[in-house]
Amino acid sequence: MNKENFEPLIIAFCCQYCSYSAADLAGSMRLQYPPNVRIIRTPCTGRLEVNFFMRAFEKGADGILVAGCLEGGCHFIEGNLLARERVKYTRAFLSESGIEPERIRMIN
Ligand code: FES
């Protein structure tokens, strides 16, 4: 595949209470998102562990997006805060391994 046609495979881990609902609503409204984005619903981003991210990279993901509830809005109190720390840890691990840490990002 040449550089011009490169379409990165993005795995989006979405909390079912916020971002997944938003994606679902977008689907109901017939809005489209790129086919190279694969959405995985999670009960809370706090359920995600570092090995989930590493496994996604191992299986071919080019980038990972973690989308959780706003700070103070997590249904499991601090799951999004735990996820933020795990994403931070993963970024540091990637960086130490010579891989771009920008490949994983959390939004909320
Ligand atoms: Fe949404 Fe925890 S319930 S991030």
PDB file of C-alpha atoms and ligand atoms in Angstrom:
ATOM      1  CA  MET A   1       0.000   0.000   0.000  1.00  0.00           C
ATOM      2  CA  ASN A   2       1.456   3.352  -0.923  1.00  0.00           C
ATOM      3  CA  LYS A   3       1.488   6.302   1.428  1.00  0.00           C
ATOM      4  CA  GLU A   4      -1.244   8.238  -0.392  1.00  0.00           C
ATOM      5  CA  ASN A   5      -3.820   5.489   0.049  1.00  0.00           C
ATOM      6  CA  PHE A   6      -2.964   4.753   3.647  1.00  0.00           C
ATOM      7  CA  GLU A   7      -6.075   4.520   5.787  1.00  0.00           C
ATOM      8  CA  PRO A   8      -5.182   4.003   9.430  1.00  0.00           C
ATOM      9  CA  LEU A   9      -7.201   1.462  11.336  1.00  0.00           C
ATOM     10  CA  ILE A  10      -8.588   3.226  14.389  1.00  0.00           C
ATOM     11  CA  ILE A  11     -10.101   1.377  17.305  1.00  0.00           C
ATOM     12  CA  ALA A  12     -12.471   3.537  19.324  1.00  0.00           C
ATOM     13  CA  PHE A  13     -13.312   2.233  22.757  1.00  0.00           C
ATOM     14  CA  CYS A  14     -16.531   4.035  23.639  1.00  0.00           C
ATOM     15  CA  CYS A  15     -18.293   4.170  26.973  1.00  0.00           C
ATOM     16  CA  GLN A  16     -21.881   3.007  26.541  1.00  0.00           C
ATOM     17  CA  TYR A  17     -23.260   5.922  28.549  1.00  0.00           C
ATOM     18  CA  CYS A  18     -21.847   8.768  26.511  1.00  0.00           C
ATOM     19  CA  SER A  19     -19.740   8.308  23.402  1.00  0.00           C
ATOM     20  CA  TYR A  20     -21.309   5.044  22.293  1.00  0.00           C
ATOM     21  CA  SER A  21     -24.763   6.572  22.718  1.00  0.00           C
ATOM     22  CA  ALA A  22     -23.607   9.535  20.660  1.00  0.00           C
ATOM     23  CA  ALA A  23     -22.294   7.220  17.927  1.00  0.00           C
ATOM     24  CA  ASP A  24     -25.565   5.299  18.038  1.00  0.00           C
ATOM     25  CA  LEU A  25     -27.554   8.515  17.739  1.00  0.00           C
ATOM     26  CA  ALA A  26     -25.370   9.600  14.825  1.00  0.00           C
ATOM     27  CA  GLY A  27     -26.190   6.285  13.163  1.00  0.00           C
ATOM     28  CA  SER A  28     -29.913   6.838  13.750  1.00  0.00           C
ATOM     29  CA  MET A  29     -29.536  10.232  12.100  1.00  0.00           C
ATOM     30  CA  ARG A  30     -27.799   8.500   9.196  1.00  0.00           C
ATOM     31  CA  LEU A  31     -24.596  10.428   9.762  1.00  0.00           C
ATOM     32  CA  GLN A  32     -21.536   8.586   8.564  1.00  0.00           C
ATOM     33  CA  TYR A  33     -18.080   8.059   9.935  1.00  0.00           C
ATOM     34  CA  PRO A  34     -15.096   6.569   8.101  1.00  0.00           C
ATOM     35  CA  PRO A  35     -15.152   2.782   7.687  1.00  0.00           C
ATOM     36  CA  ASN A  36     -11.628   2.510   9.067  1.00  0.00           C
ATOM     37  CA  VAL A  37     -12.913   3.440  12.534  1.00  0.00           C
ATOM     38  CA  ARG A  38     -14.059   0.407  14.516  1.00  0.00           C
ATOM     39  CA  ILE A  39     -16.155   1.156  17.553  1.00  0.00           C
ATOM     40  CA  ILE A  40     -16.057  -1.121  20.557  1.00  0.00           C
ATOM     41  CA  ARG A  41     -18.643  -0.502  23.261  1.00  0.00           C
ATOM     42  CA  THR A  42     -17.483  -0.766  26.823  1.00  0.00           C
ATOM     43  CA  PRO A  43     -19.593  -0.478  29.981  1.00  0.00           C
ATOM     44  CA  CYS A  44     -17.167   2.184  31.253  1.00  0.00           C
ATOM     45  CA  THR A  45     -13.709   3.251  30.135  1.00  0.00           C
ATOM     46  CA  GLY A  46     -12.545   2.157  33.575  1.00  0.00           C
ATOM     47  CA  ARG A  47     -12.998  -1.405  32.358  1.00  0.00           C
ATOM     48  CA  LEU A  48     -10.215  -0.941  29.846  1.00  0.00           C
ATOM     49  CA  GLU A  49      -6.790  -2.154  30.801  1.00  0.00           C
ATOM     50  CA  VAL A  50      -3.385  -1.528  29.278  1.00  0.00           C
ATOM     51  CA  ASN A  51      -3.284  -5.036  27.823  1.00  0.00           C
ATOM     52  CA  PHE A  52      -6.480  -4.264  25.849  1.00  0.00           C
ATOM     53  CA  PHE A  53      -4.653  -1.417  24.132  1.00  0.00           C
ATOM     54  CA  MET A  54      -1.526  -3.446  23.524  1.00  0.00           C
ATOM     55  CA  ARG A  55      -3.597  -6.287  22.119  1.00  0.00           C
ATOM     56  CA  ALA A  56      -5.327  -3.889  19.721  1.00  0.00           C
ATOM     57  CA  PHE A  57      -1.947  -2.657  18.470  1.00  0.00           C
ATOM     58  CA  GLU A  58      -0.725  -6.229  18.206  1.00  0.00           C
ATOM     59  CA  LYS A  59      -3.770  -7.100  16.083  1.00  0.00           C
ATOM     60  CA  GLY A  60      -3.068  -4.285  13.642  1.00  0.00           C
ATOM     61  CA  ALA A  61      -4.602  -1.103  15.023  1.00  0.00           C
ATOM     62  CA  ASP A  62      -2.764   2.029  13.935  1.00  0.00           C
ATOM     63  CA  GLY A  63      -4.423   4.205  16.533  1.00  0.00           C
ATOM     64  CA  ILE A  64      -6.669   3.952  19.553  1.00  0.00           C
ATOM     65  CA  LEU A  65      -9.230   6.394  20.806  1.00  0.00           C
ATOM     66  CA  VAL A  66     -10.713   6.057  24.280  1.00  0.00           C
ATOM     67  CA  ALA A  67     -13.907   8.049  24.667  1.00  0.00           C
ATOM     68  CA  GLY A  68     -15.438   8.259  28.102  1.00  0.00           C
ATOM     69  CA  CYS A  69     -17.754  10.343  30.218  1.00  0.00           C
ATOM     70  CA  LEU A  70     -16.883  13.847  31.300  1.00  0.00           C
ATOM     71  CA  GLU A  71     -14.901  14.252  34.494  1.00  0.00           C
ATOM     72  CA  GLY A  72     -17.361  13.884  37.364  1.00  0.00           C
ATOM     73  CA  GLY A  73     -19.884  12.209  35.057  1.00  0.00           C
ATOM     74  CA  CYS A  74     -18.675   8.606  35.117  1.00  0.00           C
ATOM     75  CA  HIS A  75     -21.448   6.228  36.184  1.00  0.00           C
ATOM     76  CA  PHE A  76     -18.861   4.198  38.057  1.00  0.00           C
ATOM     77  CA  ILE A  77     -17.520   7.259  39.875  1.00  0.00           C
ATOM     78  CA  GLU A  78     -13.914   7.272  38.726  1.00  0.00           C
ATOM     79  CA  GLY A  79     -13.638   4.819  35.835  1.00  0.00           C
ATOM     80  CA  ASN A  80     -12.764   7.596  33.421  1.00  0.00           C
ATOM     81  CA  LEU A  81      -9.996   8.766  35.749  1.00  0.00           C
ATOM     82  CA  LEU A  82      -8.566   5.242  35.872  1.00  0.00           C
ATOM     83  CA  ALA A  83      -8.744   5.065  32.086  1.00  0.00           C
ATOM     84  CA  ARG A  84      -6.909   8.367  31.792  1.00  0.00           C
ATOM     85  CA  GLU A  85      -4.068   6.978  33.913  1.00  0.00           C
ATOM     86  CA  ARG A  86      -3.946   3.783  31.862  1.00  0.00           C
ATOM     87  CA  VAL A  87      -3.824   5.727  28.625  1.00  0.00           C
ATOM     88  CA  LYS A  88      -1.045   7.861  30.098  1.00  0.00           C
ATOM     89  CA  TYR A  89       0.849   4.736  31.107  1.00  0.00           C
ATOM     90  CA  THR A  90       0.384   3.219  27.645  1.00  0.00           C
ATOM     91  CA  ARG A  91       1.648   6.400  26.001  1.00  0.00           C
ATOM     92  CA  ALA A  92       4.759   6.312  28.171  1.00  0.00           C
ATOM     93  CA  PHE A  93       5.273   2.635  27.387  1.00  0.00           C
ATOM     94  CA  LEU A  94       4.917   3.252  23.644  1.00  0.00           C
ATOM     95  CA  SER A  95       7.322   6.153  23.823  1.00  0.00           C
ATOM     96  CA  GLU A  96       9.939   4.061  25.648  1.00  0.00           C
ATOM     97  CA  SER A  97       9.486   1.390  22.984  1.00  0.00           C
ATOM     98  CA  GLY A  98      10.155   3.846  20.159  1.00  0.00           C
ATOM     99  CA  ILE A  99       6.523   3.990  19.014  1.00  0.00           C
ATOM    100  CA  GLU A 100       4.659   7.266  18.610  1.00  0.00           C
ATOM    101  CA  PRO A 101       2.684   7.873  21.824  1.00  0.00           C
ATOM    102  CA  GLU A 102       0.169   9.887  19.771  1.00  0.00           C
ATOM    103  CA  ARG A 103      -1.217   6.591  18.573  1.00  0.00           C
ATOM    104  CA  ILE A 104      -3.419   6.464  21.641  1.00  0.00           C
ATOM    105  CA  ARG A 105      -5.555   9.293  22.906  1.00  0.00           C
ATOM    106  CA  MET A 106      -8.351   9.777  25.385  1.00  0.00           C
ATOM    107  CA  ILE A 107     -11.178  12.234  25.011  1.00  0.00           C
ATOM    108  CA  ASN A 108     -13.953  13.003  27.424  1.00  0.00           C
TER     109      ASN A 108
HETATM  110 FE1  FES B   1     -18.645   6.457  31.110  1.00  0.00          FE
HETATM  111 FE2  FES B   1     -17.338   5.473  33.233  1.00  0.00          FE
HETATM  112  S1  FES B   1     -19.441   5.298  32.786  1.00  0.00           S
HETATM  113  S2  FES B   1     -16.536   6.520  31.514  1.00  0.00           S
END
